[in-house]
């Protein structure tokens, strides 16, 4: 009887638990917009060789304290967000994402593409973050919602 109890105690103490990933720390940094993609389409490449990181019109910078700043073409914004991790693996994490409030701080001309990006960013309710997977030069962040399209960002 004692041997069984000791065996359970031994396995309980030395059970391998992965450390809890912090989504906010993983998201922290500047992300550049690559494009809007559909889950229903198979693409040859997402971040193709002609992608110019420096010329991206949309940028998100996530801060550790659950706040972000946004540059949506000529629009400057800020807001707060909330996440929770649902799945964590070696080189990727995924979970829920909630954009709590996006405030646009200026009012320049807004294009139709700017409006679509804004609404998709506001509606985003999940994320997938892949770090340097498959030898890519970038970390990749997908912000998606319940529709078929999602926003793809990269970070150096």
Rosetta silent file (secondary structure, phi, psi, omega in degrees, C-alpha in Angstrom):
SEQUENCE: XXXXXXXXXXXXXXXXXXXXXXXXXXXXXXXXXXXXXXXXXXXXXXXXXXXXXXXXXXXXXXXXXXXXXXXXXXXXXXXXXXXXXXXXXXXXXXXXXXXXXXXXXXXXXXXXXXXXXXXXXXXXXXXXXXXXXXXXXXXXXXXXXXXXXXXXXXXX
SCORE:     score description
SCORE:     0.000 S_00000001
   1 L     0.000  -45.722 -179.663    0.000    0.000    0.000 S_00000001
   2 H   -65.656  -33.029  179.592    2.785    2.449    0.928 S_00000001
   3 H   -64.633  -38.315  178.630    4.634    1.606   -2.269 S_00000001
   4 H   -67.402  -43.952  177.752    1.631    2.652   -4.344 S_00000001
   5 H   -62.386  -42.005  179.520    1.252    5.905   -2.396 S_00000001
   6 H   -66.161  -38.332  178.705    4.961    6.678   -2.771 S_00000001
   7 H   -63.925  -44.600  177.862    4.774    5.922   -6.509 S_00000001
   8 H   -63.362  -41.489  178.137    1.840    8.342   -6.957 S_00000001
   9 H   -63.302  -43.434  179.641    3.634   10.988   -4.910 S_00000001
  10 H   -60.584  -49.065 -179.499    6.814   10.516   -6.929 S_00000001
  11 H   -67.830  -33.583  177.674    5.010   10.842  -10.274 S_00000001
  12 H   -66.697  -38.868 -179.472    3.007   13.797   -8.991 S_00000001
  13 H   -73.304  -34.989 -174.197    6.110   15.698   -7.919 S_00000001
  14 L  -104.654   16.247  176.804    8.069   15.056  -11.084 S_00000001
  15 L   -67.718  133.990 -176.811    5.265   15.431  -13.581 S_00000001
  16 L   -80.792  113.706  172.888    6.409   17.722  -16.372 S_00000001
  17 L  -109.526  129.411  175.307    4.302   20.849  -16.525 S_00000001
  18 L   -72.056  142.330  177.682    5.092   23.361  -19.210 S_00000001
  19 L   -64.611  145.071 -179.039    5.491   26.841  -17.812 S_00000001
  20 L   -66.208  124.307  178.010    2.487   29.089  -18.397 S_00000001
  21 L   -80.150  138.506  177.062    3.068   31.290  -21.441 S_00000001
  22 L   -99.086  113.349 -176.109    2.201   34.933  -21.011 S_00000001
  23 H   -63.901  -38.139 -178.029    0.434   36.151  -24.156 S_00000001
  24 H   -64.096  -40.700  177.738    1.071   39.822  -23.405 S_00000001
  25 H   -67.683  -37.466  179.942    4.834   39.289  -23.161 S_00000001
  26 H   -69.871  -34.721 -179.810    4.820   37.224  -26.355 S_00000001
  27 H   -79.010  -19.547 -173.513    2.801   39.840  -28.257 S_00000001
  28 L   -55.210  136.994  177.520    4.928   42.767  -27.042 S_00000001
  29 E   125.032 -178.205 -177.514    6.664   44.697  -29.791 S_00000001
  30 E   -94.409  129.156 -179.327    5.978   46.240  -33.159 S_00000001
  31 E  -117.004  135.145  179.266    3.979   44.253  -35.695 S_00000001
  32 E  -109.539  137.726 -177.262    3.684   45.170  -39.388 S_00000001
  33 E   -73.607  130.832  176.387    0.643   44.279  -41.468 S_00000001
  34 E   -98.237  -47.443 -178.809    1.191   41.832  -44.314 S_00000001
  35 E   170.628  175.547  175.888   -2.357   41.413  -45.577 S_00000001
  36 E  -103.845  129.265 -176.809   -5.851   40.078  -45.113 S_00000001
  37 E  -126.813  163.209 -179.770   -6.270   36.408  -45.944 S_00000001
  38 E  -111.861  140.386  176.855   -9.135   33.921  -46.044 S_00000001
  39 L   -67.238  -19.695 -175.489   -9.258   30.582  -44.236 S_00000001
  40 L   -88.220   -3.001 -177.453  -10.974   29.109  -47.291 S_00000001
  41 L  -116.708  139.174  176.871   -8.077   29.789  -49.685 S_00000001
  42 L   -95.698  117.064 -177.307   -4.746   27.988  -49.903 S_00000001
  43 L   -99.529  145.806  177.780   -1.965   30.509  -50.506 S_00000001
  44 L   -68.757  -44.469  175.498    1.442   29.719  -51.990 S_00000001
  45 L  -149.471  145.881  177.596    3.111   32.157  -49.605 S_00000001
  46 L   -92.670  -52.841  178.665    1.878   34.623  -47.030 S_00000001
  47 L  -104.983   87.238 -174.754    5.028   36.654  -46.493 S_00000001
  48 L   -80.718  169.063 -175.686    6.459   36.560  -50.004 S_00000001
  49 L   -63.742  -22.694  179.701    9.875   37.821  -51.067 S_00000001
  50 L   -84.894   -0.127  178.460    8.399   41.064  -52.433 S_00000001
  51 L   -70.473  127.513  178.626    7.023   42.042  -48.991 S_00000001
  52 L  -109.068  105.920 -177.106    8.725   45.234  -47.755 S_00000001
  53 H   -54.397  -41.571 -175.184    8.587   45.380  -43.959 S_00000001
  54 H   -72.392  -20.985 -176.606    9.410   49.107  -43.877 S_00000001
  55 H   -98.093    7.628  179.879    6.612   50.095  -46.294 S_00000001
  56 L   -63.114  130.229 -177.199    3.751   48.463  -44.411 S_00000001
  57 L   -77.771  -22.663 -176.505    0.873   50.954  -44.055 S_00000001
  58 E  -119.806  133.439 -179.665   -0.517   49.447  -40.867 S_00000001
  59 E  -138.075  140.753  173.020    1.418   48.864  -37.658 S_00000001
  60 E  -122.427  136.295  174.070    0.460   47.680  -34.185 S_00000001
  61 E  -121.954  111.221  178.815    2.705   48.012  -31.157 S_00000001
  62 E   -90.199  130.840  177.484    1.633   45.893  -28.199 S_00000001
  63 L   -98.761  157.901 -179.905    2.935   47.004  -24.805 S_00000001
  64 L   -62.275  -26.182 -174.173    3.421   44.681  -21.822 S_00000001
  65 L   -90.231   29.949  176.188    0.754   46.460  -19.822 S_00000001
  66 L    65.001   29.011  174.118   -2.114   45.298  -22.096 S_00000001
  67 E  -122.653  162.816  179.139   -2.198   48.484  -24.117 S_00000001
  68 E  -145.105  160.528  168.960   -1.335   49.099  -27.746 S_00000001
  69 E  -120.473  152.211 -176.665   -0.724   51.872  -30.225 S_00000001
  70 E  -135.468  141.129  170.890   -1.810   51.674  -33.832 S_00000001
  71 E  -121.672  108.347 -177.504   -0.821   53.364  -37.055 S_00000001
  72 E  -111.355   86.488 -172.386   -3.534   52.711  -39.624 S_00000001
  73 L    59.031 -107.242  179.007   -2.134   54.450  -42.689 S_00000001
  74 L   -93.618  -10.942 -179.404   -2.513   58.119  -41.625 S_00000001
  75 E   -78.968  138.981  175.859   -4.671   57.371  -38.580 S_00000001
  76 E  -114.611  129.563 -177.905   -3.006   57.242  -35.165 S_00000001
  77 E  -139.563  169.738  174.710   -4.735   55.213  -32.480 S_00000001
  78 E  -151.572  163.851 -179.924   -4.357   53.610  -29.108 S_00000001
  79 E  -178.091 -172.451  179.139   -6.301   51.192  -27.008 S_00000001
  80 E  -127.148  155.138 -179.017   -6.310   48.312  -24.581 S_00000001
  81 E  -142.891  166.218  178.663   -6.637   44.599  -25.144 S_00000001
  82 E  -138.712  143.228  178.591   -7.071   41.381  -23.248 S_00000001
  83 E  -136.995  161.099  167.875   -5.862   37.858  -24.061 S_00000001
  84 E  -145.940  138.890 -177.716   -5.969   34.372  -22.684 S_00000001
  85 E   -85.865  128.412  176.603   -3.836   31.442  -23.814 S_00000001
  86 E  -105.700  -31.755 -177.574   -5.720   28.327  -24.874 S_00000001
  87 E  -144.386  132.600 -179.118   -2.915   26.362  -26.501 S_00000001
  88 E  -133.694  125.604  176.737    0.842   26.652  -26.100 S_00000001
  89 L  -125.751 -176.457 -176.698    3.484   24.718  -28.013 S_00000001
  90 L   -55.054  -50.257 -174.246    7.225   25.136  -28.545 S_00000001
  91 L  -117.638   14.989  177.367    7.056   27.745  -31.274 S_00000001
  92 E  -154.968  150.597  172.072    3.438   28.933  -31.186 S_00000001
  93 E  -134.589  153.382  177.636    0.688   30.013  -28.847 S_00000001
  94 E  -145.519  159.415  179.984   -2.962   30.675  -29.530 S_00000001
  95 E   174.351 -160.610 -178.831   -5.927   31.908  -27.608 S_00000001
  96 E   -90.799  152.018  179.252   -8.590   34.539  -27.289 S_00000001
  97 E  -136.621  133.269  176.954   -8.079   38.203  -28.084 S_00000001
  98 E  -132.478  120.156  176.175  -10.357   41.058  -27.120 S_00000001
  99 E   -85.384  106.904 -172.586   -9.879   44.596  -28.349 S_00000001
 100 E   -75.231  -39.049  177.111  -11.308   46.570  -25.438 S_00000001
 101 E  -166.725  129.321  174.745  -11.265   50.014  -27.026 S_00000001
 102 E  -111.242  119.679  177.785   -9.664   51.590  -30.066 S_00000001
 103 E  -111.341  125.026  175.244   -9.458   55.368  -29.925 S_00000001
 104 E   -88.690  123.764 -172.602   -8.439   57.271  -33.047 S_00000001
 105 L   -90.739  -15.091  177.065   -6.426   60.299  -31.932 S_00000001
 106 L  -133.426  172.856 -176.865   -6.463   62.239  -35.202 S_00000001
 107 L  -133.659   60.356  174.785   -8.923   62.614  -38.089 S_00000001
 108 L   -79.557 -178.656  177.085   -7.142   62.561  -41.475 S_00000001
 109 L   -60.076  135.464 -178.212   -8.674   61.190  -44.652 S_00000001
 110 L  -117.473  123.029 -179.802   -9.642   57.536  -44.195 S_00000001
 111 L   -81.499  169.058  176.982   -9.674   55.135  -47.150 S_00000001
 112 H   -63.315  -38.239  178.296  -12.036   52.195  -47.596 S_00000001
 113 H   -64.969  -38.548  177.064   -9.108   49.836  -46.927 S_00000001
 114 H   -61.758  -43.565  179.913   -8.352   51.711  -43.666 S_00000001
 115 H   -64.038  -42.266  179.522  -11.981   51.301  -42.565 S_00000001
 116 H   -64.120  -44.549  178.131  -11.984   47.570  -43.389 S_00000001
 117 H   -58.778  -47.168 -179.865   -8.733   47.034  -41.471 S_00000001
 118 H   -57.726  -48.178 -177.133  -10.120   48.950  -38.471 S_00000001
 119 H   -66.744  -38.332  178.101  -13.347   46.967  -38.345 S_00000001
 120 H   -67.447  -36.836  178.079  -11.549   43.625  -38.690 S_00000001
 121 H   -66.617  -40.766  179.496   -9.099   44.615  -35.942 S_00000001
 122 H   -66.428  -37.855 -177.585  -11.957   45.667  -33.651 S_00000001
 123 H   -79.916  -11.969 -176.030  -13.856   42.405  -34.331 S_00000001
 124 L   -56.118  132.517  179.709  -10.805   40.155  -33.762 S_00000001
 125 L  -131.535    6.692  175.347  -11.507   37.596  -31.044 S_00000001
 126 E  -151.139  160.592  179.008   -8.635   35.115  -31.409 S_00000001
 127 E  -142.260  154.249  171.476   -4.922   35.074  -32.121 S_00000001
 128 E  -135.969  124.523 -179.213   -2.207   32.688  -33.242 S_00000001
 129 E  -118.483  121.367  177.877    1.424   33.652  -32.703 S_00000001
 130 E  -116.657  126.323 -178.441    4.233   31.663  -34.381 S_00000001
 131 L  -101.984  120.335  177.109    7.824   32.497  -33.534 S_00000001
 132 L    39.676   41.804 -178.971   10.462   31.951  -36.237 S_00000001
 133 H   -76.954  146.071  176.341    8.681   28.831  -37.410 S_00000001
 134 H    55.841   30.876  175.911    9.964   26.948  -40.443 S_00000001
 135 H    72.538   14.858  177.439   13.037   29.160  -40.730 S_00000001
 136 L   -68.074  156.404  178.742   11.112   32.322  -41.603 S_00000001
 137 L   -77.796  -13.230 -173.509   12.762   35.670  -40.986 S_00000001
 138 L  -124.254  154.356  162.743    9.740   36.914  -39.067 S_00000001
 139 E   -80.960  147.336 -178.512    7.482   36.016  -36.174 S_00000001
 140 E  -119.234  138.207  177.990    3.902   35.802  -37.441 S_00000001
 141 E  -126.568  125.905  175.257    0.717   36.977  -35.730 S_00000001
 142 E  -110.415  126.537  172.562   -2.765   36.147  -36.959 S_00000001
 143 E  -112.542  118.903 -176.181   -5.724   38.089  -35.575 S_00000001
 144 E  -128.567  171.821  176.728   -9.004   36.496  -36.569 S_00000001
 145 L  -137.006 -160.524 -176.812  -12.687   36.536  -35.830 S_00000001
 146 L   -81.569   -4.724  176.019  -15.669   34.327  -36.573 S_00000001
 147 L   -90.734 -176.958 -174.176  -15.671   35.185  -40.271 S_00000001
 148 L   -80.987  -13.502 -176.319  -13.400   33.597  -42.882 S_00000001
 149 E   -98.780  152.723  176.751  -10.866   36.433  -43.084 S_00000001
 150 E  -144.125  159.255  178.084   -7.986   37.217  -40.771 S_00000001
 151 E   -96.848  134.029  179.215   -5.245   39.832  -40.438 S_00000001
 152 E  -114.442  129.736  178.526   -1.617   38.701  -40.740 S_00000001
 153 E  -125.363  156.517  174.261    1.232   40.648  -39.112 S_00000001
 154 E  -130.472  156.318  178.103    4.975   40.042  -38.854 S_00000001
 155 E  -135.893  138.452  177.279    7.654   41.136  -36.388 S_00000001
 156 L   -77.353    0.000    0.000   11.421   41.131  -36.904 S_00000001
